Amino acid sequence: MGGRSRSSSRVMALLVVLLPLMALAGVTAEPNKASQERSFVIDYDNNQFLKDGKPFRYVSGSIHYFRMLPSEWRDRFRKMRMAGFNALQTYVEWASHEPEYGMYDFSGMKNLTKFLTIAQEEDLVVILRLGPYMDAERDMGGFPYWLLNKNPDMRLRSSDATYLKYVDIWFRDVLLPKVKPLLYENGGPIIMLQVENEYGSYPDCDFAYTSHLRDLVVASVGRGPVLFTTDGDGKNYLKCGKIPEVYATVDFGSGTNVIKAFETMRLFEPRGPLVNSEYYPGWLDHWGDPHNTVPAQTVAKTLDVMLALNASVNMYMFHGGTSFGFTSGSNLGNRFQACPTSYDCDAPLSEAGDPTEKYWVLRNVTGKYLPLPPGEVPPASPKFRYGKVSMAPTGSVFQMADLLQKVTNKWPLTFEELLVPNGIVVYQTVLPFRIADPARLTLGDIHDRGYVFVDTEFAGMVSREQDMYDLAIYARPNQTITIVVESQGRVCFGSHINDFKGITTNVTLSNHTLEGWTMTPLPITHTARLQKALAHLRHQAAVHNTLQGTDKGGMTFFSGSFQVPGDSSHPRDTFLRLDGWNKGVAWVNDFCLGRYWPEVGPQVTLYVPRGVLHQGTNTLLLLEQEAAPCLTPDTCYATLQDTHIIDGPTPL
Ligand SMILES: *[C@@H]1O[C@H](CO)[C@@H](O)[C@H](O)[C@H]1NC(C)=O
Ligand SMILES: *[C@@H]1O[C@H](CO)[C@@H](O)[C@H](O)[C@H]1NC(C)=O
Ligand SMILES: *[C@@H]1O[C@H](CO)[C@@H](O)[C@H](O)[C@H]1NC(C)=O
């Protein structure tokens, strides 16, 4: 290049100086433009979120994929979107996806990817609550029960090494790789990820644990998505719930002093958008307690106050749905309280997904702040009265137990030790010695409900709900003492979520410890195994003369069938009414609707979604634990009606 003139080399020199600058400008301009196109960040300067570089505020609603059939997801999203809501919030339920250790399920009702993709198609962004713990009035707060089998002393929600081992596998190897492509920055709907849940309400206050979770999430998905926590609106909750570098938000219901609640949030997040991550338009129920409702106007008023402050709000629940099967949890406050099957929560969309009066009132409030999409709100789904379903006994729990595999042990084993996820286990022991008349049978801390039999005679009950753990029995040597133990759902909130089920302590009879136990789990949480056991039962029941159910028809399986018309307006949603039945579990076409207990209410009927029905012959199966109206065949029936009753009478 020796032939170059001076002047040209000066030009070259100038270019050498300029080029890197221009290149640099190019480099910074490019990603800036890209990130403006698909970005979601907190704008601390202006106390707001920025979506694609523009101010953004969400009015979101909670809908849980695991509480409704996939065939209904789109309908529920559309109704929510039509109320002006622009975001969906859901928990991820670990127990749903890993029901047994290392066995993963993302199919059907558990197809998280599909759920979130449909939400995106329905024009909703997503706020995903990763867990691993969620509460949500679900069995064990969404934790898989088998954690308690891996290490009975495991301290859940802490930096206990055995606990973290399983959390790490779940998050790092399974959940987060599924979440990553669904992040907003990657073209998906997820704008925010919640770490843990209301951790400040848990006594441990283990910052090593929560920081570990944060790092686990960041390591898997990067620093792109906004991470946040949710806690009650009290300083003490936030103190333990706040995680460094994770945005702290609060939750509270209507009637709360909104200014005060957000002032508490401001102590921990001096700048950034105001967020209520769980605004309650209603409240949860417990069996035996009156149904909870909150007036629509009250909910509307507080919502209006929050939205006028430019807060982002998530309504918990917008549509509660149903805790099908054995997924419902329980609470342990002053006493043990089991949650019913319905998770209606007095939400804007009813359990069957229909817009309620509250829906229209809240839609008007949202409409003041966000555009309401044009078009009609989808109507309530039509219901149908399929009428009487005649039921007949199929066999007893004891006859079924005779046909099943048993476990024997010197001491009673818990459900978790037996690797039984839920449901019912039959515990039996033979009395080896002479006892007083009567003798006190003490079942310690039974979880949760025990039906006691001496040979074939029903001797009485013990109940955790009623704090009743012993009863007087009379028995002779060599008689069999049978205790049928029902799990009413594991505790979902507070420090006792390690809620082992079954007989959890030794059993004594007038202070003598009973040894030599036989345990028979009923396969009622597993459809295929239940079907097999029922088929055996049908074969054998006629020839067996073992323990029948109770005199009143308790501890007995009943089955029946009903017809769904063949015209195209069927099948339709319907509700199972069980007048005269006491307490048990119901299945339609092998789909477990959940527990029923109309005797204590407030839930009287069970929601039967149209998606589990088909035209032609459908089957109903009941496991009645206590008493059936079946002394004569013509009173032995259930009813499918077109209205839902979740506010029935409850005991004094
Ligand atoms: C989840 O849904 C998607 C979309 O319908 C489907 O392609 C995928 O196979 C489903 N996943 C499972 C595990 O069934
Ligand atoms: C809400 O946001 C709007 C638009 O950015 C702004 O004009 C208004 O002052 C904000 N209101 C409050 C209470 O911060
Ligand atoms: C909603 O607002 C409209 C228009 O202001 C009003 O006519 C209607 O009664 C309101 N609906 C409810 C349920 O408040």
XYZ file of C-alpha atoms and ligand atoms in Angstrom:
694
model
C 0.000 0.000 0.000
C 3.093 2.225 -0.335
C 1.598 4.197 -3.275
C -0.936 5.979 -1.107
C -0.890 9.759 -0.871
C -0.728 11.487 2.454
C -4.142 12.936 2.091
C -5.721 9.575 1.435
C -3.959 8.096 4.415
C -5.353 10.901 6.551
C -8.801 10.049 5.292
C -8.074 6.440 6.139
C -6.925 7.428 9.596
C -10.132 9.361 10.132
C -12.170 6.360 9.001
C -10.228 4.114 11.346
C -11.296 6.373 14.178
C -14.896 6.682 13.011
C -15.652 3.113 11.982
C -15.597 1.561 15.426
C -17.879 4.345 16.671
C -20.334 3.772 13.848
C -20.174 0.049 14.381
C -20.749 0.557 18.060
C -23.731 2.800 17.340
C -25.070 0.093 15.066
C -24.583 -2.594 17.680
C -26.415 -0.680 20.376
C -29.189 0.484 18.051
C -30.037 -3.025 16.877
C -30.822 -4.822 20.146
C -32.452 -1.677 21.509
C -34.919 -1.788 18.679
C -35.417 -5.517 19.122
C -35.916 -5.287 22.872
C -38.396 -2.454 22.403
C -40.353 -4.782 20.176
C -40.672 -7.618 22.628
C -39.686 -6.547 26.092
C -41.283 -6.367 29.479
C -39.488 -4.422 32.207
C -40.051 -2.385 35.334
C -39.705 1.366 34.797
C -38.593 2.438 38.267
C -38.386 6.108 37.297
C -42.064 6.303 36.422
C -43.505 3.644 38.763
C -44.831 1.518 35.950
C -44.221 -1.494 33.761
C -43.017 -1.014 30.197
C -44.199 -3.494 27.606
C -42.386 -3.078 24.291
C -41.172 0.243 25.626
C -44.661 1.586 26.333
C -46.344 2.087 29.723
C -48.317 -1.016 30.628
C -50.619 -1.943 33.452
C -52.342 -5.270 33.852
C -55.724 -6.237 35.133
C -55.263 -9.949 35.448
C -57.332 -12.882 36.606
C -56.357 -16.192 38.173
C -57.564 -19.325 36.406
C -55.952 -22.675 37.227
C -55.507 -25.143 34.380
C -55.658 -28.003 36.896
C -59.174 -27.024 37.975
C -61.040 -27.354 34.688
C -61.152 -29.488 31.589
C -58.914 -28.388 28.693
C -62.003 -28.219 26.496
C -63.147 -25.220 28.582
C -59.871 -23.255 28.736
C -60.501 -21.097 25.686
C -64.070 -20.275 26.685
C -62.965 -19.091 30.154
C -60.124 -16.999 28.711
C -62.431 -15.377 26.189
C -64.929 -14.443 28.879
C -62.155 -12.947 30.987
C -60.710 -11.021 28.042
C -64.187 -9.689 27.249
C -64.304 -8.188 30.738
C -61.335 -6.000 29.771
C -58.780 -8.151 31.566
C -55.485 -8.322 29.696
C -53.539 -10.924 31.679
C -53.860 -14.428 33.091
C -52.250 -15.598 36.285
C -51.821 -19.246 37.202
C -49.839 -21.354 39.598
C -47.858 -24.335 38.409
C -48.804 -27.369 40.492
C -45.805 -29.603 41.040
C -47.940 -32.492 42.361
C -50.007 -32.492 39.154
C -46.935 -32.834 36.997
C -44.932 -35.256 39.119
C -47.583 -37.356 40.873
C -44.987 -40.039 41.601
C -41.274 -39.425 41.849
C -39.689 -39.131 38.409
C -42.986 -39.743 36.585
C -43.944 -36.598 34.741
C -47.325 -35.687 33.333
C -48.011 -32.731 31.066
C -50.929 -34.267 29.219
C -54.623 -33.378 29.151
C -55.601 -31.152 32.057
C -51.919 -30.853 32.936
C -50.789 -29.531 29.542
C -49.326 -26.276 30.801
C -47.843 -25.339 27.427
C -51.190 -25.734 25.728
C -52.959 -23.725 28.434
C -50.539 -20.825 28.106
C -50.544 -20.960 24.325
C -54.345 -20.725 24.230
C -54.138 -17.769 26.633
C -51.811 -16.053 24.185
C -54.155 -16.798 21.298
C -56.929 -15.175 23.343
C -54.826 -12.011 23.699
C -53.742 -12.453 27.303
C -50.231 -12.082 28.669
C -49.304 -14.483 31.443
C -48.055 -14.085 34.985
C -46.732 -17.482 35.996
C -46.359 -18.492 39.620
C -43.648 -21.130 39.535
C -43.849 -22.397 43.096
C -42.508 -24.890 44.021
C -45.108 -24.263 46.737
C -48.434 -22.605 45.951
C -51.127 -23.279 48.628
C -54.251 -22.652 46.459
C -56.309 -24.855 48.813
C -54.820 -27.903 47.157
C -53.534 -31.106 48.721
C -50.229 -30.236 50.445
C -50.269 -26.816 48.813
C -49.323 -28.401 45.490
C -46.303 -30.337 46.756
C -46.037 -33.966 45.650
C -46.858 -36.222 48.607
C -43.884 -38.486 47.892
C -41.489 -35.862 49.197
C -42.550 -37.067 52.664
C -41.642 -40.614 51.678
C -38.152 -39.597 50.538
C -37.390 -38.075 53.908
C -40.036 -37.967 56.634
C -38.051 -35.286 58.446
C -37.780 -33.097 55.364
C -38.347 -29.458 56.194
C -40.394 -28.236 53.249
C -39.860 -24.687 51.975
C -36.394 -24.407 53.474
C -32.776 -25.000 52.501
C -33.004 -28.565 53.812
C -30.678 -30.408 51.430
C -33.046 -33.297 50.673
C -35.862 -30.884 49.875
C -33.660 -28.755 47.616
C -32.443 -31.839 45.802
C -35.956 -32.529 44.491
C -36.810 -28.868 43.917
C -33.651 -28.476 41.840
C -34.477 -31.429 39.628
C -38.063 -30.232 39.142
C -37.145 -26.648 38.332
C -33.892 -27.093 36.446
C -34.546 -30.258 34.480
C -38.297 -30.181 33.926
C -40.288 -27.024 34.572
C -37.999 -24.171 33.545
C -36.998 -25.702 30.189
C -40.737 -25.815 29.396
C -41.226 -22.236 30.553
C -38.307 -20.682 28.695
C -39.682 -20.783 25.127
C -42.959 -19.348 26.464
C -41.331 -16.201 27.827
C -42.448 -12.927 26.311
C -38.951 -12.155 25.034
C -38.950 -15.491 23.210
C -42.278 -14.897 21.508
C -44.483 -16.435 24.223
C -47.035 -14.891 26.605
C -45.159 -14.978 29.965
C -44.202 -11.513 31.208
C -43.516 -12.290 34.857
C -42.436 -15.232 37.011
C -43.300 -15.527 40.676
C -40.802 -17.179 43.009
C -42.270 -19.163 45.961
C -45.608 -17.916 47.325
C -46.450 -15.817 50.369
C -43.212 -17.041 51.867
C -43.423 -14.420 54.591
C -46.396 -16.321 56.026
C -44.187 -19.363 56.622
C -42.276 -19.280 59.898
C -38.877 -20.323 58.547
C -37.798 -17.008 57.009
C -34.986 -18.884 55.270
C -33.313 -16.380 52.957
C -30.782 -18.940 51.772
C -33.715 -20.941 50.397
C -35.466 -18.104 48.599
C -32.221 -16.768 47.147
C -31.403 -20.273 45.974
C -34.747 -20.415 44.134
C -34.096 -17.047 42.511
C -30.666 -18.173 41.340
C -32.112 -21.417 40.053
C -34.644 -19.505 37.951
C -32.103 -16.997 36.655
C -29.646 -19.771 35.776
C -32.310 -21.495 33.671
C -34.140 -18.630 31.987
C -31.766 -15.691 32.295
C -32.413 -12.220 33.625
C -35.012 -11.329 30.996
C -38.354 -11.959 32.726
C -39.485 -9.844 35.663
C -39.236 -11.967 38.807
C -41.542 -11.143 41.697
C -42.783 -12.305 45.084
C -46.241 -12.053 46.642
C -46.958 -11.547 50.334
C -49.694 -10.350 52.636
C -49.796 -6.579 53.083
C -48.089 -6.623 56.500
C -44.525 -5.555 57.193
C -43.710 -8.856 58.888
C -44.819 -10.861 55.869
C -42.736 -8.810 53.474
C -39.735 -8.901 55.778
C -39.366 -12.649 55.247
C -41.014 -12.820 51.831
C -38.899 -10.234 50.016
C -35.978 -11.675 48.045
C -33.131 -9.377 46.998
C -33.343 -8.474 43.266
C -36.874 -9.876 43.054
C -39.743 -7.416 42.879
C -41.952 -7.538 45.999
C -45.740 -7.274 45.565
C -48.606 -7.563 48.040
C -52.033 -9.198 48.171
C -55.224 -8.108 49.898
C -59.006 -8.185 49.525
C -61.835 -5.724 49.244
C -62.463 -3.335 52.089
C -58.714 -3.099 52.800
C -57.250 0.381 53.113
C -55.570 0.414 49.703
C -53.296 3.368 50.437
C -52.005 1.730 53.608
C -51.500 -1.628 51.902
C -49.436 -0.066 49.127
C -47.503 2.037 51.665
C -46.387 -1.279 53.167
C -45.271 -2.425 49.732
C -43.385 0.858 49.332
C -41.310 0.113 52.429
C -39.779 -2.706 50.406
C -40.093 -1.331 46.875
C -39.711 2.453 47.146
C -40.177 2.772 43.384
C -41.812 0.747 40.645
C -45.432 -0.122 39.791
C -47.939 -0.821 42.555
C -49.142 -4.417 42.381
C -51.809 -6.405 44.179
C -51.066 -9.989 43.129
C -54.143 -11.506 44.787
C -57.189 -9.345 45.011
C -60.037 -11.449 46.432
C -63.477 -11.032 44.855
C -64.719 -13.794 47.169
C -63.303 -16.308 49.578
C -62.699 -20.006 50.003
C -65.001 -22.425 51.832
C -64.558 -25.265 54.292
C -66.822 -28.258 54.746
C -69.254 -27.560 57.547
C -68.846 -23.760 57.489
C -71.304 -21.436 55.742
C -70.497 -20.531 52.125
C -68.484 -17.315 51.821
C -69.522 -14.508 49.522
C -68.455 -10.888 49.029
C -70.939 -8.403 47.510
C -70.086 -7.346 43.956
C -70.295 -3.641 44.795
C -67.741 -4.016 47.593
C -65.341 -5.781 45.233
C -65.939 -3.156 42.538
C -65.262 -0.247 44.865
C -61.823 -1.394 46.033
C -60.900 -2.420 42.480
C -61.770 1.080 41.321
C -59.559 2.625 44.033
C -56.596 0.440 43.033
C -56.975 1.045 39.309
C -57.278 4.813 39.876
C -53.831 4.607 41.492
C -52.505 3.023 38.292
C -51.874 -0.204 40.187
C -51.678 -3.524 38.389
C -54.080 -6.012 39.878
C -54.602 -9.752 39.688
C -57.984 -11.054 40.762
C -57.790 -14.300 42.735
C -59.910 -16.072 41.448
C -61.466 -14.808 38.260
C -62.747 -18.343 37.754
C -62.147 -20.843 40.534
C -63.295 -24.098 38.955
C -63.250 -27.422 40.748
C -60.830 -29.452 42.879
C -61.627 -32.681 41.082
C -60.583 -36.042 42.449
C -58.554 -35.917 45.648
C -56.792 -32.630 44.930
C -58.558 -30.501 47.501
C -56.495 -29.440 50.517
C -57.291 -28.487 54.076
C -56.397 -25.822 56.588
C -55.096 -26.190 60.094
C -55.865 -23.151 62.171
C -57.431 -23.543 65.585
C -58.853 -26.726 64.174
C -58.563 -28.921 61.132
C -60.803 -27.775 58.270
C -61.070 -29.596 54.964
C -61.822 -27.675 51.764
C -64.765 -28.776 49.633
C -64.638 -29.948 46.031
C -66.037 -26.728 44.596
C -63.541 -23.870 44.227
C -66.189 -21.437 43.080
C -64.760 -18.762 45.409
C -67.689 -16.465 44.592
C -65.619 -15.448 41.561
C -66.892 -13.391 38.580
C -67.203 -16.618 36.569
C -69.029 -19.364 38.446
C -67.648 -22.858 38.956
C -69.336 -23.888 35.698
C -67.747 -20.896 33.932
C -70.840 -18.715 33.685
C -70.716 -14.920 34.006
C -72.287 -13.899 37.323
C -73.719 -10.538 38.337
C -70.261 -9.779 39.776
C -68.791 -10.317 36.318
C -70.863 -7.501 34.840
C -70.231 -5.132 37.741
C -66.462 -5.655 37.571
C -66.428 -5.412 33.788
C -67.823 -1.917 34.138
C -64.961 -0.967 36.470
C -62.263 -2.449 34.238
C -63.875 -0.705 31.274
C -63.127 2.675 32.853
C -59.405 1.992 32.597
C -58.804 -0.492 29.806
C -60.538 -0.928 26.464
C -63.287 -3.566 26.441
C -62.852 -5.738 23.353
C -65.688 -5.389 20.843
C -68.252 -8.155 20.464
C -70.527 -10.180 22.673
C -69.551 -11.844 25.921
C -69.937 -15.615 25.425
C -73.135 -16.753 27.146
C -73.545 -19.148 30.062
C -73.354 -22.764 28.942
C -76.730 -24.517 28.837
C -77.377 -26.921 31.713
C -79.482 -30.061 31.733
C -81.515 -32.107 34.173
C -80.626 -35.695 33.287
C -82.791 -36.755 36.212
C -82.796 -39.767 38.492
C -79.950 -42.271 38.370
C -80.881 -45.568 40.010
C -78.010 -46.962 42.040
C -77.269 -50.512 43.175
C -74.557 -51.845 45.491
C -71.494 -53.329 43.778
C -69.697 -54.530 46.901
C -68.160 -53.262 50.093
C -64.849 -51.652 50.882
C -63.986 -54.739 52.951
C -64.779 -57.146 50.151
C -62.591 -55.084 47.851
C -59.833 -54.968 50.454
C -59.893 -58.776 50.628
C -59.004 -58.927 46.949
C -56.159 -56.432 47.142
C -52.510 -56.564 48.055
C -51.755 -55.910 51.721
C -48.800 -54.607 53.640
C -48.037 -55.966 57.093
C -45.976 -54.276 59.753
C -45.582 -54.327 63.506
C -46.759 -50.702 63.684
C -49.253 -48.828 61.542
C -47.661 -47.145 58.518
C -48.674 -43.757 57.141
C -50.051 -43.270 53.629
C -46.691 -41.752 52.707
C -44.746 -44.773 53.973
C -47.139 -46.975 51.984
C -46.702 -44.703 48.932
C -50.441 -44.061 48.852
C -51.108 -40.594 47.438
C -54.531 -40.099 48.957
C -57.947 -41.618 49.530
C -58.559 -44.498 51.941
C -56.457 -47.163 53.654
C -57.975 -50.054 55.632
C -55.943 -50.791 58.793
C -56.539 -54.083 60.601
C -55.197 -55.879 63.637
C -56.325 -58.919 65.599
C -56.872 -58.397 69.304
C -54.452 -60.733 71.136
C -55.602 -60.201 74.710
C -58.602 -59.782 76.965
C -59.653 -56.155 77.474
C -61.819 -54.162 79.840
C -65.510 -53.735 79.123
C -65.557 -51.228 77.580
C -61.957 -50.371 76.668
C -60.721 -47.056 75.427
C -59.371 -47.243 71.883
C -57.025 -44.307 71.286
C -55.995 -43.443 67.752
C -53.607 -40.627 68.595
C -53.256 -38.078 65.851
C -55.305 -39.793 63.159
C -55.347 -38.027 59.778
C -58.112 -37.463 59.220
C -61.199 -39.567 59.741
C -61.413 -43.122 61.041
C -64.313 -45.554 60.949
C -63.824 -48.282 63.545
C -65.204 -51.805 63.257
C -64.963 -54.760 65.618
C -65.295 -57.737 63.309
C -68.313 -56.770 61.233
C -69.849 -54.362 63.766
C -69.456 -50.630 63.288
C -68.119 -49.362 66.639
C -67.835 -45.636 66.049
C -65.669 -42.918 64.608
C -62.707 -40.707 65.308
C -62.294 -37.350 63.620
C -59.495 -34.827 63.408
C -61.978 -32.100 62.487
C -63.807 -32.670 65.760
C -60.620 -33.305 67.737
C -62.012 -36.704 68.731
C -59.371 -39.409 68.831
C -60.729 -42.138 71.062
C -63.832 -44.179 71.631
C -65.120 -46.905 73.915
C -65.260 -50.331 72.319
C -66.010 -53.824 73.470
C -64.089 -56.674 71.919
C -62.996 -60.205 72.721
C -59.609 -61.773 72.041
C -59.122 -62.792 68.386
C -61.667 -60.321 67.121
C -60.444 -58.076 64.318
C -60.294 -54.353 64.815
C -60.629 -52.562 61.522
C -60.080 -48.848 61.073
C -60.938 -47.394 57.698
C -58.955 -44.172 57.482
C -59.842 -41.391 55.087
C -57.503 -38.582 54.070
C -59.516 -35.387 53.738
C -56.709 -33.622 51.877
C -53.306 -32.533 53.160
C -52.849 -29.216 54.922
C -52.061 -26.573 52.311
C -51.009 -23.548 54.343
C -48.913 -22.712 57.403
C -46.142 -24.560 59.178
C -47.792 -28.009 59.187
C -47.857 -28.753 55.475
C -45.871 -31.948 56.164
C -49.249 -33.514 56.878
C -48.789 -37.288 56.962
C -52.012 -39.203 56.432
C -53.436 -42.330 58.008
C -52.600 -43.619 61.459
C -49.604 -41.481 62.359
C -49.016 -42.682 65.937
C -49.327 -45.956 67.792
C -52.800 -47.204 68.571
C -53.584 -48.129 72.134
C -56.406 -50.039 73.764
C -56.659 -49.153 77.441
C -52.992 -48.161 77.296
C -51.805 -51.388 75.632
C -50.185 -50.702 72.284
C -51.672 -52.730 69.456
C -49.132 -54.491 67.233
C -49.253 -56.568 64.089
C -51.020 -54.413 61.507
C -52.281 -55.201 58.054
C -52.801 -52.255 55.738
C -54.771 -52.317 52.513
C -54.786 -49.197 50.361
C -57.915 -48.816 48.226
C -56.897 -47.982 44.653
C -59.397 -45.130 44.418
C -56.928 -42.462 43.281
C -55.985 -44.494 40.220
C -58.696 -45.021 37.606
C -57.313 -48.113 35.893
C -56.560 -49.907 39.169
C -59.958 -48.968 40.559
C -61.667 -50.377 37.477
C -59.736 -53.612 37.836
C -60.597 -53.878 41.536
C -64.279 -53.191 40.825
C -64.343 -55.851 38.130
C -62.926 -58.376 40.617
C -65.408 -57.187 43.198
C -68.372 -57.727 40.882
C -67.175 -61.283 40.290
C -66.548 -62.115 43.912
C -69.124 -60.099 45.828
C -71.852 -62.665 45.277
C -69.894 -65.599 46.700
C -68.075 -63.795 49.527
C -69.544 -63.511 52.954
C -66.907 -61.237 54.446
C -67.589 -57.900 56.055
C -70.432 -56.202 54.236
C -70.765 -52.454 54.370
C -72.450 -50.913 57.379
C -76.157 -51.515 58.149
C -76.889 -48.116 56.720
C -75.139 -48.826 53.452
C -71.814 -47.209 54.363
C -68.412 -48.454 53.147
C -70.086 -49.601 49.957
C -69.592 -48.952 46.257
C -72.775 -48.198 44.322
C -73.109 -47.954 40.578
C -75.741 -46.842 38.122
C -76.127 -45.461 34.625
C -77.988 -42.706 32.808
C -78.679 -41.710 29.234
C -77.527 -38.572 27.453
C -79.697 -37.829 24.396
C -78.164 -38.160 20.963
C -79.023 -34.716 19.597
C -76.289 -32.166 19.036
C -77.214 -29.929 21.976
C -75.875 -32.685 24.275
C -73.978 -33.397 26.413
C -74.501 -30.399 28.665
C -73.210 -29.394 32.084
C -75.191 -30.893 34.953
C -74.968 -31.154 38.762
C -74.979 -34.300 40.882
C -77.319 -34.160 43.834
C -77.049 -36.781 46.565
C -80.017 -36.392 48.884
C -79.965 -39.064 51.561
C -76.315 -39.957 50.938
C -73.830 -38.869 53.586
C -70.190 -38.687 52.616
C -68.092 -40.209 49.916
C -66.539 -39.933 46.490
C -68.237 -39.771 43.067
C -67.101 -40.771 39.576
C -68.798 -40.218 36.231
C -67.461 -42.344 33.368
C -64.310 -43.078 35.414
C -63.642 -39.372 35.924
C -63.406 -38.618 39.637
C -65.617 -35.607 40.367
C -64.333 -35.444 43.926
C -65.630 -35.801 47.458
C -69.265 -35.186 48.350
C -70.640 -34.455 51.814
C -74.066 -32.850 51.564
C -74.760 -33.709 55.222
C -72.427 -30.946 56.431
C -72.501 -28.638 53.391
C -72.201 -25.953 52.361
C -71.616 -27.728 49.046
C -74.664 -29.840 48.206
C -74.210 -30.679 44.510
C -71.124 -31.638 42.502
C -70.351 -30.009 39.171
C -70.395 -32.510 36.290
C -68.762 -30.793 33.303
C -70.182 -31.681 29.903
C -66.699 -32.728 28.845
C -66.861 -35.906 30.952
C -70.204 -36.967 29.451
C -71.001 -38.509 26.095
C -74.153 -39.247 24.170
C -75.694 -42.605 25.057
C -75.061 -44.560 28.253
C -72.976 -42.919 30.994
C -71.986 -44.451 34.322
C -72.092 -43.101 37.851
C -70.045 -44.695 40.631
C -70.306 -43.714 44.294
C -68.192 -44.807 47.222
C -70.456 -44.079 50.183
C -68.597 -44.140 53.489
C -71.456 -43.657 55.929
C -75.086 -44.111 54.915
C -76.946 -44.604 51.652
C -80.688 -44.161 51.083
C -80.793 -47.728 49.844
C -82.921 -49.696 52.286
C -85.302 -50.123 49.359
C -84.287 -50.072 45.675
C -86.730 -47.296 44.775
C -85.115 -44.815 47.213
C -81.617 -45.770 46.085
C -80.842 -43.083 43.548
C -78.864 -39.938 42.794
C -80.129 -36.980 40.756
C -78.599 -34.933 37.952
C -80.141 -31.480 38.078
C -79.624 -28.215 36.203
C -78.730 -25.966 39.151
C -75.724 -25.895 41.459
C -76.050 -25.589 45.235
C -72.902 -24.573 47.082
C -74.542 -22.524 49.820
C -76.519 -25.239 51.590
C -77.134 -25.441 55.337
C -74.231 -26.261 57.670
C -74.172 -27.611 61.245
C -74.487 -25.197 64.152
C -49.831 -30.517 24.847
O -50.596 -29.878 23.866
C -49.923 -29.702 22.651
C -50.782 -28.826 21.761
O -52.068 -29.358 21.634
C -49.617 -31.048 22.038
O -48.915 -30.897 20.833
C -48.768 -31.828 23.023
O -48.559 -33.128 22.535
C -49.449 -31.914 24.373
N -48.549 -32.509 25.333
C -48.807 -33.666 25.926
C -47.765 -34.164 26.872
O -49.825 -34.288 25.753
C -51.586 7.370 36.365
O -50.961 7.390 35.104
C -51.319 8.477 34.319
C -50.721 8.284 32.939
O -49.351 8.002 33.027
C -50.852 9.749 35.004
O -51.265 10.871 34.249
C -51.486 9.826 36.391
O -50.983 10.934 37.096
C -51.197 8.562 37.173
N -51.961 8.586 38.405
C -51.422 8.333 39.583
C -52.333 8.403 40.765
O -50.241 8.087 39.733
C -72.572 -1.145 33.601
O -72.542 0.134 33.031
C -73.619 0.384 32.146
C -73.372 1.704 31.477
O -73.032 2.692 32.417
C -74.914 0.343 32.927
O -75.995 0.545 32.070
C -75.048 -1.021 33.580
O -76.181 -1.061 34.412
C -73.829 -1.361 34.407
N -73.933 -2.726 34.825
C -73.726 -3.115 36.077
C -73.956 -4.568 36.359
O -73.343 -2.369 36.960
